[in-house]
Amino acid sequence: MKKVLLLFFFLSFTTFSQEIEYDRAAFYLKNNQIEEATSSIQTAIRKAKNNKSKYYLMYANVLKFQNITDSSFYYITKAEKDYQSRNIEDSLLYTYTLKTEFYRYLAEKKKAETSLLNIEKFNLQKIKNKDIVAYALNRKMAILNGYHDGSKDTLEIVKQIAKQIINLEKQIKNKEVIAYTLNEVAQIEDYKGDKNKAFAKYETALNYAQKHQLLNPEIDISFNLAKLHATFKKDNKKAVELLERLITKVEEGSNVRQKFSLFLQIKEYYRETNQLKKALFAADKVYKYTQDMNNQEAYFKLNVVEKKFDLAEKEKQIQVHENEIKIQNLEIANSRKKFWLVFIIFILTTIGVFTLTYFFKREQKSNKQLRVLSDENEFLLSEAHHRINNNLQLITILINNQLDKSTHSERIEFKKIISKISSIATLHRHLYKSNDKKNIEIKDYLTDIYSNFSELFKQNDIISNFEVSSFKINIDQAMYIGLILTELYINSIKHAFYDQAYKQIDFNLTIEKNQIILNYQDNGQLIKGKPMPKPSLIHQLCRQLEVECSIKTTNGFQISFIKLIE
């Protein structure tokens, strides 16, 4: 009886202890103390023996603030599978909502809208946890407001959802949802309505956040209100005043990304109000936090990978140990039954077992070392692609920052460079996500490049037809084809069309009998007296790809080539 009581008290204490760590993590996250939140939730996961999904979702949220999205999705997926198997509707709704918000945060519109369909399947009236209901409605409202704000009908739906959430205020504990709902309502007026009404609604949202001591909503709403003062009323002093109230609160936390955003925004307002010393101070802060973000992101990603690796190794060791125990027990049981009758056979069998065990362990050790080396090489290669992608994105950010200081002709050249960098960055992003590091799915890769130009096509009233067959090629060939497509799109947009009502670009890439066939054509018209620009870069890229391209300019611009797959 005493042993049972001791076991009961031990399990109760363990559960209580991990819940304390969970509550601490939630408190730290609410107050932007990201490193402390990370430590607490990792401790809670380590202490939990089962039903870890609740802690996984908290950890995913913490990782999101550190911009470690791959690991965030890993833990969300684990929780999703668990809740699906146990059919826990409240928790499953929260998991789908969190997943939808991550897609919205990453600006992946199609995935966000697809994930939103999972939320629509739930009967919210039957969900007992109203905090989860309010959060799900709030995120639905944010997606509709962000992706469909041009429709009057959609705006009315958004306003109706806002009323539903506000009516739940007395039934929910998480007041952040109410604050962010009021902020979304203000944004409707800000983007599509009456700017003067937007001021009042932002003030209402800000007062609510301050009243309930909601730090993150207060910061986000202040950002929006300051931007509105600066852009609509041209009152940069008021914008400075709003953001200066946040400096101490933000600096006390450990959310480096939030610090970076604050000083990046206030720097411009200082510059506009001719407070040059403060602007220089803010610029130094921006540089410092940029470095901190890069270092912190690298540290946390490495830490997450190491923990996953350690956990897998421990599970393997436990399994090996259990197998050894089972084998030993069987040997002991058999030896007791047959010891006197088959003594000599037993001795020979024992020698055989130990010999086999020796060679088995030696082989197992050798295989284990090979697996470790293989995993390390795969990890290093994956990290290399990820680092290259991050560095290319950083270069893009630096070039974008330079655009405002450049002349019109320099801007055009900078944007061409950005497009080409984005093409290469897209390749490395695909390689990082793929298990195959030598070959790439060309359709997915070129579709991403095409998506980067879709907004430019709309702005220039260009009809674009894009058809690519699905097949894999090696990364070098994929990169050159991606750069060729990027350069062709840039040239057509810049040079092809002059005072034309109907503009069209067609791109087709197929594979037939081990041959890649590329065709590209626009219906642009040459200006009389103006020679056609020589596509020298296209020729250089074709030489690198080892193909002979055919160019025709009789009816628009047309280029085609055939590449043999070896």
Coordinates of C-alpha atoms in Angstrom, one line a residue:
M1 CA 0.0 0.0 0.0
K2 CA 2.8 2.4 0.9
K3 CA 4.5 1.7 -2.5
V4 CA 1.2 2.5 -4.3
L5 CA 0.9 5.8 -2.4
L6 CA 4.5 6.7 -3.0
L7 CA 4.0 6.0 -6.8
F8 CA 0.8 8.1 -6.8
F9 CA 2.5 11.1 -5.1
F10 CA 5.5 10.8 -7.4
L11 CA 3.4 10.9 -10.6
S12 CA 1.3 13.7 -9.2
F13 CA 4.4 15.8 -8.4
T14 CA 5.9 15.1 -11.9
T15 CA 2.6 16.3 -13.6
F16 CA 2.4 19.3 -11.3
S17 CA 6.0 20.2 -12.0
Q18 CA 5.7 20.0 -15.8
E19 CA 2.5 22.2 -15.7
I20 CA 4.4 24.8 -13.7
E21 CA 7.0 24.9 -16.4
Y22 CA 4.3 25.2 -19.1
D23 CA 2.7 28.1 -17.2
R24 CA 6.1 29.8 -16.9
A25 CA 6.7 29.4 -20.7
A26 CA 3.3 31.0 -21.4
F27 CA 4.1 33.9 -19.1
Y28 CA 7.5 34.4 -20.6
L29 CA 6.1 34.3 -24.1
K30 CA 3.4 36.8 -23.3
N31 CA 6.2 39.2 -22.0
N32 CA 8.5 38.6 -25.0
Q33 CA 11.1 36.7 -22.9
I34 CA 11.8 34.2 -25.6
E35 CA 14.9 32.6 -24.3
E36 CA 13.3 32.0 -20.9
A37 CA 10.2 30.6 -22.6
T38 CA 12.3 28.2 -24.6
S39 CA 14.1 26.9 -21.6
S40 CA 10.8 26.4 -19.6
I41 CA 8.9 24.6 -22.4
Q42 CA 11.9 22.3 -23.2
T43 CA 11.9 21.3 -19.5
A44 CA 8.2 20.6 -19.5
I45 CA 8.6 18.4 -22.6
R46 CA 11.5 16.5 -21.0
K47 CA 9.5 15.9 -17.8
A48 CA 6.3 14.8 -19.6
K49 CA 6.1 11.0 -19.9
N50 CA 3.1 11.0 -22.3
N51 CA 0.4 13.3 -23.8
K52 CA 3.1 15.8 -24.8
S53 CA 1.0 17.5 -27.6
K54 CA 0.0 20.5 -25.5
Y55 CA 3.7 21.2 -24.8
Y56 CA 4.6 20.6 -28.5
L57 CA 2.1 23.3 -29.6
M58 CA 3.6 25.8 -27.0
Y59 CA 7.1 25.0 -28.3
A60 CA 5.9 25.5 -31.9
N61 CA 4.7 29.0 -30.9
V62 CA 8.0 29.8 -29.2
L63 CA 10.0 28.6 -32.3
K64 CA 7.7 30.8 -34.5
F65 CA 8.9 33.9 -32.6
Q66 CA 12.5 32.8 -33.4
N67 CA 11.5 32.3 -37.1
I68 CA 12.4 28.6 -37.0
T69 CA 9.5 27.6 -39.1
D70 CA 10.6 24.0 -40.1
S71 CA 10.8 22.9 -36.5
S72 CA 7.6 24.7 -35.7
F73 CA 5.7 22.7 -38.3
Y74 CA 7.4 19.5 -37.1
Y75 CA 5.9 19.9 -33.6
I76 CA 2.5 21.0 -34.9
T77 CA 2.3 17.9 -37.1
K78 CA 3.2 15.6 -34.1
A79 CA 0.4 17.2 -32.0
E80 CA -2.1 17.1 -34.9
K81 CA -1.5 13.3 -35.4
D82 CA -2.0 12.7 -31.7
Y83 CA -5.2 14.7 -31.4
Q84 CA -6.6 13.1 -34.5
S85 CA -6.0 9.6 -33.1
R86 CA -7.6 10.5 -29.8
N87 CA -10.4 12.6 -31.5
I88 CA -10.0 15.6 -29.1
E89 CA -12.0 18.3 -31.0
D90 CA -11.0 21.4 -28.9
S91 CA -7.3 20.6 -29.1
L92 CA -7.6 19.6 -32.8
L93 CA -9.3 22.9 -33.7
Y94 CA -6.6 24.8 -31.9
T95 CA -3.9 22.8 -33.8
Y96 CA -5.5 23.6 -37.2
T97 CA -5.9 27.2 -36.2
L98 CA -2.2 27.4 -35.2
K99 CA -1.2 25.8 -38.5
T100 CA -3.3 28.2 -40.5
E101 CA -1.8 31.2 -38.7
F102 CA 1.7 29.9 -39.4
Y103 CA 0.9 29.8 -43.1
R104 CA -0.6 33.3 -42.9
Y105 CA 2.5 34.5 -41.1
L106 CA 4.7 33.1 -43.8
A107 CA 2.5 34.7 -46.5
E108 CA 1.7 31.3 -48.1
K109 CA -1.8 32.3 -49.2
K110 CA -2.9 29.0 -50.8
K111 CA -1.8 26.8 -47.9
A112 CA -3.4 29.2 -45.4
E113 CA -6.8 29.1 -47.3
T114 CA -6.6 25.3 -47.6
S115 CA -5.8 24.9 -43.9
L116 CA -8.7 27.3 -43.1
L117 CA -11.1 24.7 -44.7
N118 CA -10.2 22.3 -41.8
I119 CA -11.4 25.0 -39.3
E120 CA -14.6 25.5 -41.3
K121 CA -15.5 21.8 -40.7
F122 CA -16.0 22.3 -37.0
N123 CA -19.3 23.2 -35.3
L124 CA -18.0 26.1 -33.1
Q125 CA -21.2 26.0 -31.0
K126 CA -20.2 22.6 -29.7
I127 CA -16.6 23.6 -28.8
K128 CA -16.5 24.0 -25.0
N129 CA -13.3 26.0 -24.8
K130 CA -14.4 29.5 -25.9
D131 CA -10.8 30.8 -25.9
I132 CA -10.1 28.3 -28.8
V133 CA -13.3 29.4 -30.6
A134 CA -12.4 33.1 -30.3
Y135 CA -8.8 32.4 -31.5
A136 CA -10.1 30.4 -34.5
L137 CA -12.5 33.2 -35.5
N138 CA -9.8 35.8 -35.1
R139 CA -7.4 34.0 -37.4
K140 CA -10.2 33.5 -40.0
M141 CA -10.9 37.2 -39.7
A142 CA -7.2 38.0 -40.3
I143 CA -7.0 35.8 -43.4
L144 CA -10.2 37.2 -44.9
N145 CA -9.0 40.8 -44.1
G146 CA -5.5 40.2 -45.5
Y147 CA -6.3 38.2 -48.7
H148 CA -9.8 39.3 -49.7
D149 CA -10.0 42.9 -48.4
G150 CA -11.1 44.2 -51.9
S151 CA -14.6 42.7 -51.6
K152 CA -17.3 44.6 -49.8
D153 CA -19.1 41.3 -49.0
T154 CA -16.0 39.9 -47.4
L155 CA -15.5 43.1 -45.3
E156 CA -19.0 42.7 -44.0
I157 CA -18.3 39.1 -43.1
V158 CA -15.1 40.2 -41.3
K159 CA -17.1 42.8 -39.3
Q160 CA -19.7 40.1 -38.4
I161 CA -16.9 37.8 -37.2
A162 CA -15.5 40.7 -35.1
K163 CA -18.8 41.1 -33.4
Q164 CA -18.9 37.3 -32.6
I165 CA -15.5 37.5 -31.0
I166 CA -16.2 40.6 -28.9
N167 CA -19.5 39.0 -27.7
L168 CA -17.3 36.2 -26.3
E169 CA -15.1 38.6 -24.2
K170 CA -16.6 37.7 -20.8
Q171 CA -16.3 33.9 -21.5
I172 CA -12.6 33.9 -22.5
K173 CA -9.4 34.3 -20.5
N174 CA -7.1 35.2 -23.4
K175 CA -7.8 38.9 -23.8
E176 CA -5.1 39.2 -26.5
V177 CA -7.7 37.8 -29.0
I178 CA -10.0 40.7 -28.2
A179 CA -7.2 43.3 -28.6
Y180 CA -6.1 41.8 -32.0
T181 CA -9.8 41.7 -33.1
L182 CA -10.1 45.4 -32.4
N183 CA -6.9 45.9 -34.3
E184 CA -8.3 44.0 -37.3
V185 CA -11.4 46.2 -37.2
A186 CA -9.2 49.3 -37.3
Q187 CA -7.2 47.9 -40.2
I188 CA -10.4 47.6 -42.3
E189 CA -10.9 51.3 -42.0
D190 CA -7.2 52.0 -42.4
Y191 CA -6.9 50.0 -45.7
K192 CA -10.4 50.3 -47.3
G193 CA -12.4 52.8 -45.3
D194 CA -12.3 56.1 -43.5
K195 CA -8.8 56.9 -42.3
N196 CA -10.2 59.2 -39.6
K197 CA -12.3 56.4 -38.2
A198 CA -9.2 54.2 -38.3
F199 CA -7.5 56.5 -35.8
A200 CA -10.4 56.2 -33.3
K201 CA -10.5 52.4 -33.7
Y202 CA -6.8 52.0 -33.3
E203 CA -7.0 54.1 -30.1
T204 CA -9.8 51.9 -28.8
A205 CA -7.7 48.8 -29.5
L206 CA -4.5 50.4 -27.9
N207 CA -6.4 51.4 -24.8
Y208 CA -7.8 47.9 -24.4
A209 CA -4.4 46.4 -24.7
Q210 CA -2.9 48.8 -22.2
K211 CA -5.8 48.3 -19.8
H212 CA -5.3 44.5 -19.7
Q213 CA -1.5 44.8 -19.8
L214 CA -1.2 42.9 -23.1
L215 CA 2.4 43.7 -24.3
N216 CA 2.4 42.1 -27.7
P217 CA -0.9 43.6 -28.9
E218 CA 0.1 47.0 -27.5
I219 CA 3.3 46.9 -29.6
D220 CA 1.7 45.7 -32.8
I221 CA -1.2 48.2 -32.5
S222 CA 1.2 51.1 -31.7
F223 CA 3.2 50.2 -34.9
N224 CA 0.0 50.4 -37.0
L225 CA -1.2 53.7 -35.3
A226 CA 2.3 55.3 -35.7
K227 CA 2.4 54.3 -39.4
L228 CA -1.1 55.9 -39.9
H229 CA 0.0 59.1 -38.2
A230 CA 3.1 59.3 -40.4
T231 CA 1.5 58.4 -43.7
F232 CA -2.0 60.0 -43.5
K233 CA -1.5 63.0 -41.3
K234 CA 2.2 63.4 -42.0
D235 CA 2.7 63.7 -38.2
N236 CA 6.0 62.0 -37.7
K237 CA 6.4 63.6 -34.3
K238 CA 3.3 61.8 -33.1
A239 CA 4.6 58.6 -34.6
V240 CA 7.9 59.0 -32.7
E241 CA 6.0 59.7 -29.5
L242 CA 4.0 56.5 -29.8
L243 CA 7.0 54.3 -30.5
E244 CA 9.2 55.9 -27.9
R245 CA 6.8 54.7 -25.2
L246 CA 7.6 51.2 -26.3
I247 CA 11.4 51.3 -26.2
T248 CA 11.8 50.4 -22.6
K249 CA 9.2 47.6 -22.7
V250 CA 10.6 46.1 -25.8
E251 CA 14.2 46.3 -24.7
E252 CA 13.4 44.5 -21.4
G253 CA 12.2 41.4 -23.4
S254 CA 14.3 39.0 -25.3
N255 CA 12.3 39.2 -28.6
V256 CA 15.2 40.3 -30.9
R257 CA 13.0 40.4 -34.0
Q258 CA 10.6 42.8 -32.2
K259 CA 13.4 45.1 -31.2
F260 CA 14.7 45.1 -34.7
S261 CA 11.3 46.1 -36.1
L262 CA 10.8 48.8 -33.5
F263 CA 14.1 50.6 -34.2
L264 CA 13.8 50.1 -38.0
Q265 CA 10.5 51.9 -38.0
I266 CA 11.4 54.6 -35.5
K267 CA 14.6 55.3 -37.4
E268 CA 12.7 56.6 -40.4
Y269 CA 10.5 58.8 -38.2
Y270 CA 13.5 60.3 -36.5
R271 CA 15.0 61.0 -39.9
E272 CA 11.8 62.7 -41.1
T273 CA 11.7 64.9 -37.9
N274 CA 15.3 65.8 -38.4
Q275 CA 16.4 64.1 -35.1
L276 CA 19.6 62.9 -36.7
K277 CA 21.4 61.8 -33.6
K278 CA 18.5 59.7 -32.5
A279 CA 18.2 58.3 -36.1
L280 CA 21.9 57.3 -36.0
F281 CA 21.3 55.7 -32.6
A282 CA 18.3 53.8 -33.9
A283 CA 20.4 52.7 -37.0
D284 CA 23.1 51.3 -34.7
K285 CA 20.4 49.4 -32.9
V286 CA 19.0 48.0 -36.2
Y287 CA 22.5 46.8 -37.1
K288 CA 23.1 45.2 -33.7
Y289 CA 19.7 43.4 -33.7
T290 CA 20.3 42.2 -37.2
Q291 CA 23.4 40.5 -36.1
D292 CA 21.7 39.2 -33.0
M293 CA 18.8 37.7 -35.1
N294 CA 21.3 35.9 -37.3
N295 CA 23.2 34.5 -34.4
Q296 CA 20.1 33.6 -32.4
E297 CA 18.4 31.9 -35.3
A298 CA 21.5 29.8 -36.0
Y299 CA 21.9 28.9 -32.3
F300 CA 18.3 27.8 -31.8
K301 CA 18.2 25.8 -35.1
L302 CA 21.3 23.9 -34.1
N303 CA 19.9 23.3 -30.6
V304 CA 16.7 21.9 -32.0
V305 CA 18.5 19.6 -34.4
E306 CA 20.9 18.4 -31.6
K307 CA 17.9 17.6 -29.3
K308 CA 16.1 15.6 -32.0
F309 CA 19.3 13.7 -32.7
D310 CA 20.0 13.0 -29.0
L311 CA 16.4 11.8 -28.5
A312 CA 16.7 9.4 -31.5
E313 CA 20.0 8.0 -30.2
K314 CA 18.5 7.4 -26.7
E315 CA 15.5 5.6 -28.1
K316 CA 17.9 3.4 -30.1
Q317 CA 20.0 2.6 -27.1
I318 CA 16.9 1.7 -25.0
Q319 CA 15.6 -0.6 -27.7
V320 CA 19.0 -2.3 -28.0
H321 CA 19.2 -2.8 -24.3
E322 CA 15.7 -4.2 -24.1
N323 CA 16.5 -6.7 -26.9
E324 CA 19.6 -7.8 -25.0
I325 CA 17.6 -8.4 -21.8
K326 CA 15.1 -10.5 -23.7
I327 CA 17.8 -12.6 -25.3
Q328 CA 19.5 -13.1 -21.9
N329 CA 16.2 -14.1 -20.2
L330 CA 15.5 -16.7 -22.9
E331 CA 19.0 -18.1 -22.6
I332 CA 18.6 -18.4 -18.8
A333 CA 15.1 -20.1 -19.1
N334 CA 16.4 -22.6 -21.7
S335 CA 19.6 -23.3 -19.7
R336 CA 17.6 -24.2 -16.5
K337 CA 15.4 -26.7 -18.3
K338 CA 18.1 -28.5 -20.3
F339 CA 21.2 -28.0 -18.2
W340 CA 21.7 -31.6 -17.0
L341 CA 20.5 -33.3 -20.2
V342 CA 22.3 -31.3 -22.8
F343 CA 25.3 -29.9 -20.9
I344 CA 27.7 -30.3 -23.7
I345 CA 25.2 -28.9 -26.2
F346 CA 24.5 -26.0 -23.9
I347 CA 28.2 -25.2 -23.7
L348 CA 28.5 -25.3 -27.5
T349 CA 25.4 -23.2 -27.9
T350 CA 26.6 -20.6 -25.4
I351 CA 29.9 -20.3 -27.3
G352 CA 27.9 -19.9 -30.5
V353 CA 25.6 -17.3 -29.1
F354 CA 28.5 -15.2 -27.7
T355 CA 30.3 -15.6 -31.0
L356 CA 27.3 -14.4 -32.9
T357 CA 26.7 -11.6 -30.4
Y358 CA 30.2 -10.4 -30.8
F359 CA 30.1 -10.3 -34.6
F360 CA 26.6 -8.9 -34.5
K361 CA 27.6 -6.1 -32.2
R362 CA 30.7 -5.4 -34.2
E363 CA 28.6 -5.2 -37.4
Q364 CA 26.0 -3.1 -35.6
K365 CA 28.7 -0.7 -34.4
S366 CA 30.1 -0.4 -37.9
N367 CA 26.6 0.2 -39.4
K368 CA 25.8 2.7 -36.7
Q369 CA 29.0 4.7 -37.4
L370 CA 28.1 4.7 -41.2
R371 CA 24.6 5.9 -40.4
V372 CA 25.9 8.7 -38.2
L373 CA 28.4 9.8 -40.8
S374 CA 25.6 9.7 -43.5
D375 CA 23.2 11.7 -41.3
E376 CA 25.9 14.3 -40.5
N377 CA 26.8 14.7 -44.2
E378 CA 23.1 15.1 -45.1
F379 CA 22.6 17.6 -42.3
L380 CA 25.6 19.6 -43.3
L381 CA 24.6 19.7 -46.9
S382 CA 21.0 20.7 -45.9
E383 CA 22.4 23.4 -43.6
A384 CA 24.6 24.7 -46.4
H385 CA 21.6 25.2 -48.7
H386 CA 19.7 26.8 -45.9
R387 CA 22.5 29.2 -45.1
I388 CA 23.0 30.1 -48.8
N389 CA 19.2 30.8 -49.0
N390 CA 19.3 33.0 -45.9
N391 CA 22.4 34.9 -47.1
L392 CA 20.8 35.5 -50.5
Q393 CA 17.6 36.7 -48.8
L394 CA 19.8 39.1 -46.7
I395 CA 21.5 40.4 -49.8
T396 CA 18.0 41.0 -51.3
I397 CA 17.0 42.9 -48.2
L398 CA 20.2 45.0 -48.4
I399 CA 19.6 45.8 -52.1
N400 CA 16.0 46.7 -51.4
N401 CA 17.1 49.1 -48.7
Q402 CA 19.4 50.7 -51.3
L403 CA 16.6 51.2 -53.8
D404 CA 15.2 54.4 -52.1
K405 CA 18.7 56.0 -52.4
S406 CA 19.1 55.1 -56.1
T407 CA 18.3 56.8 -59.4
H408 CA 15.5 55.4 -61.6
S409 CA 17.9 53.6 -63.9
E410 CA 19.8 52.2 -61.0
R411 CA 16.5 50.9 -59.4
I412 CA 15.7 49.0 -62.6
E413 CA 19.2 47.4 -62.6
F414 CA 18.9 46.6 -58.9
K415 CA 15.5 45.0 -59.4
K416 CA 16.9 42.8 -62.2
I417 CA 19.7 41.7 -59.9
I418 CA 17.1 41.0 -57.1
S419 CA 15.1 38.8 -59.5
K420 CA 18.1 36.8 -60.5
I421 CA 19.2 36.4 -56.8
S422 CA 15.6 35.3 -56.0
S423 CA 15.8 32.7 -58.7
I424 CA 19.0 31.2 -57.2
A425 CA 17.6 31.5 -53.6
T426 CA 14.5 29.6 -54.7
L427 CA 16.7 26.7 -56.0
H428 CA 18.5 26.5 -52.6
R429 CA 15.2 26.7 -50.7
H430 CA 13.9 23.7 -52.7
L431 CA 17.1 21.7 -52.1
Y432 CA 16.9 22.5 -48.4
K433 CA 13.4 21.1 -48.1
S434 CA 14.0 18.1 -50.4
N435 CA 15.6 14.8 -49.4
D436 CA 17.3 14.6 -52.8
K437 CA 20.2 17.0 -52.8
K438 CA 21.4 16.3 -56.4
N439 CA 18.2 16.6 -58.4
I440 CA 15.2 19.0 -58.2
E441 CA 11.6 18.9 -59.4
I442 CA 11.7 21.5 -62.2
K443 CA 8.0 22.2 -62.3
D444 CA 7.9 23.3 -58.6
Y445 CA 11.1 25.3 -59.0
L446 CA 10.0 27.2 -62.1
T447 CA 6.5 27.7 -60.7
D448 CA 8.0 29.6 -57.8
I449 CA 10.0 31.8 -60.1
Y450 CA 6.9 32.4 -62.2
S451 CA 5.0 33.4 -59.0
N452 CA 7.6 36.1 -58.3
F453 CA 6.6 37.7 -61.6
S454 CA 2.8 37.3 -61.4
E455 CA 2.3 40.7 -59.8
L456 CA 4.5 42.4 -62.4
F457 CA 2.4 40.8 -65.2
K458 CA -0.8 42.1 -63.6
Q459 CA 0.7 45.6 -63.2
N460 CA 1.7 45.7 -66.9
D461 CA -1.5 44.1 -68.2
I462 CA 0.4 41.2 -69.6
I463 CA -1.3 37.8 -70.3
S464 CA 1.0 35.0 -69.3
N465 CA 0.7 31.4 -70.3
F466 CA 3.0 29.0 -68.3
E467 CA 3.2 25.3 -68.9
V468 CA 5.9 23.0 -67.5
S469 CA 6.0 19.2 -67.4
S470 CA 6.8 17.5 -64.1
F471 CA 10.3 15.9 -64.1
K472 CA 13.5 16.0 -62.1
I473 CA 16.9 17.3 -63.4
N474 CA 20.2 18.0 -61.8
I475 CA 20.6 21.2 -59.8
D476 CA 23.1 22.8 -62.2
Q477 CA 20.8 22.5 -65.3
A478 CA 17.8 23.6 -63.2
M479 CA 19.7 26.8 -62.0
Y480 CA 20.6 27.8 -65.6
I481 CA 17.0 27.2 -66.9
G482 CA 15.7 29.2 -63.9
L483 CA 18.1 32.1 -64.7
I484 CA 17.2 32.0 -68.4
L485 CA 13.5 32.2 -67.6
T486 CA 14.1 35.1 -65.2
E487 CA 16.2 37.0 -67.8
L488 CA 13.6 36.4 -70.5
Y489 CA 10.7 37.7 -68.3
I490 CA 12.8 40.8 -67.4
N491 CA 13.6 41.5 -71.0
S492 CA 10.1 41.1 -72.2
I493 CA 8.6 43.3 -69.5
K494 CA 11.3 46.0 -70.0
H495 CA 11.8 46.0 -73.8
A496 CA 9.1 44.0 -75.7
F497 CA 5.9 46.0 -75.4
Y498 CA 5.6 49.6 -76.6
D499 CA 2.1 51.2 -76.6
Q500 CA 0.4 47.8 -77.1
A501 CA -3.2 47.0 -76.0
Y502 CA -2.7 43.3 -76.1
K503 CA 0.5 41.8 -74.5
Q504 CA 1.2 38.2 -74.2
I505 CA 4.1 36.0 -73.0
D506 CA 4.1 32.2 -73.5
F507 CA 6.5 29.8 -71.8
N508 CA 6.5 26.0 -72.4
L509 CA 9.0 23.4 -71.0
T510 CA 8.4 19.7 -71.9
I511 CA 10.4 16.4 -71.9
E512 CA 10.2 14.0 -74.8
K513 CA 12.5 10.9 -75.3
N514 CA 15.2 12.2 -72.9
Q515 CA 15.1 15.7 -74.4
I516 CA 14.1 18.9 -72.7
I517 CA 12.3 21.2 -75.1
L518 CA 12.1 24.9 -74.2
N519 CA 9.9 27.4 -76.0
Y520 CA 9.5 31.1 -75.1
Q521 CA 7.6 33.8 -77.1
D522 CA 6.2 37.3 -76.6
N523 CA 4.1 39.3 -79.1
G524 CA 6.1 42.5 -78.5
Q525 CA 6.6 45.0 -81.4
L526 CA 10.0 46.7 -82.1
I527 CA 10.0 50.5 -82.1
K528 CA 11.0 51.8 -85.5
G529 CA 14.6 53.2 -85.5
K530 CA 15.4 51.4 -82.2
P531 CA 17.5 48.2 -82.5
M532 CA 16.5 45.2 -80.5
P533 CA 18.7 44.7 -77.4
K534 CA 21.2 41.8 -77.8
P535 CA 20.4 39.0 -75.4
S536 CA 24.0 38.4 -74.6
L537 CA 23.3 37.0 -71.1
I538 CA 20.9 34.5 -72.6
H539 CA 23.6 33.3 -75.0
Q540 CA 26.1 32.9 -72.1
L541 CA 23.6 30.9 -70.0
C542 CA 22.8 28.7 -73.0
R543 CA 26.6 28.0 -73.5
Q544 CA 26.8 27.0 -69.8
L545 CA 23.8 24.7 -70.4
E546 CA 25.6 23.4 -73.5
V547 CA 22.7 24.1 -75.9
E548 CA 22.3 26.0 -79.2
C549 CA 19.4 28.4 -79.0
S550 CA 17.2 29.5 -81.9
I551 CA 16.1 33.2 -81.8
K552 CA 13.4 34.7 -84.1
T553 CA 12.2 38.3 -84.1
T554 CA 9.8 38.4 -87.1
N555 CA 6.7 38.2 -85.0
G556 CA 7.6 39.3 -81.5
F557 CA 10.5 37.6 -79.8
Q558 CA 10.9 33.9 -79.8
I559 CA 13.6 31.6 -78.4
S560 CA 13.8 27.8 -78.3
F561 CA 16.3 25.1 -77.6
I562 CA 16.5 21.3 -77.1
K563 CA 18.7 19.9 -74.2
L564 CA 19.6 16.2 -74.2
I565 CA 19.4 14.6 -70.8
E566 CA 22.4 12.4 -70.2

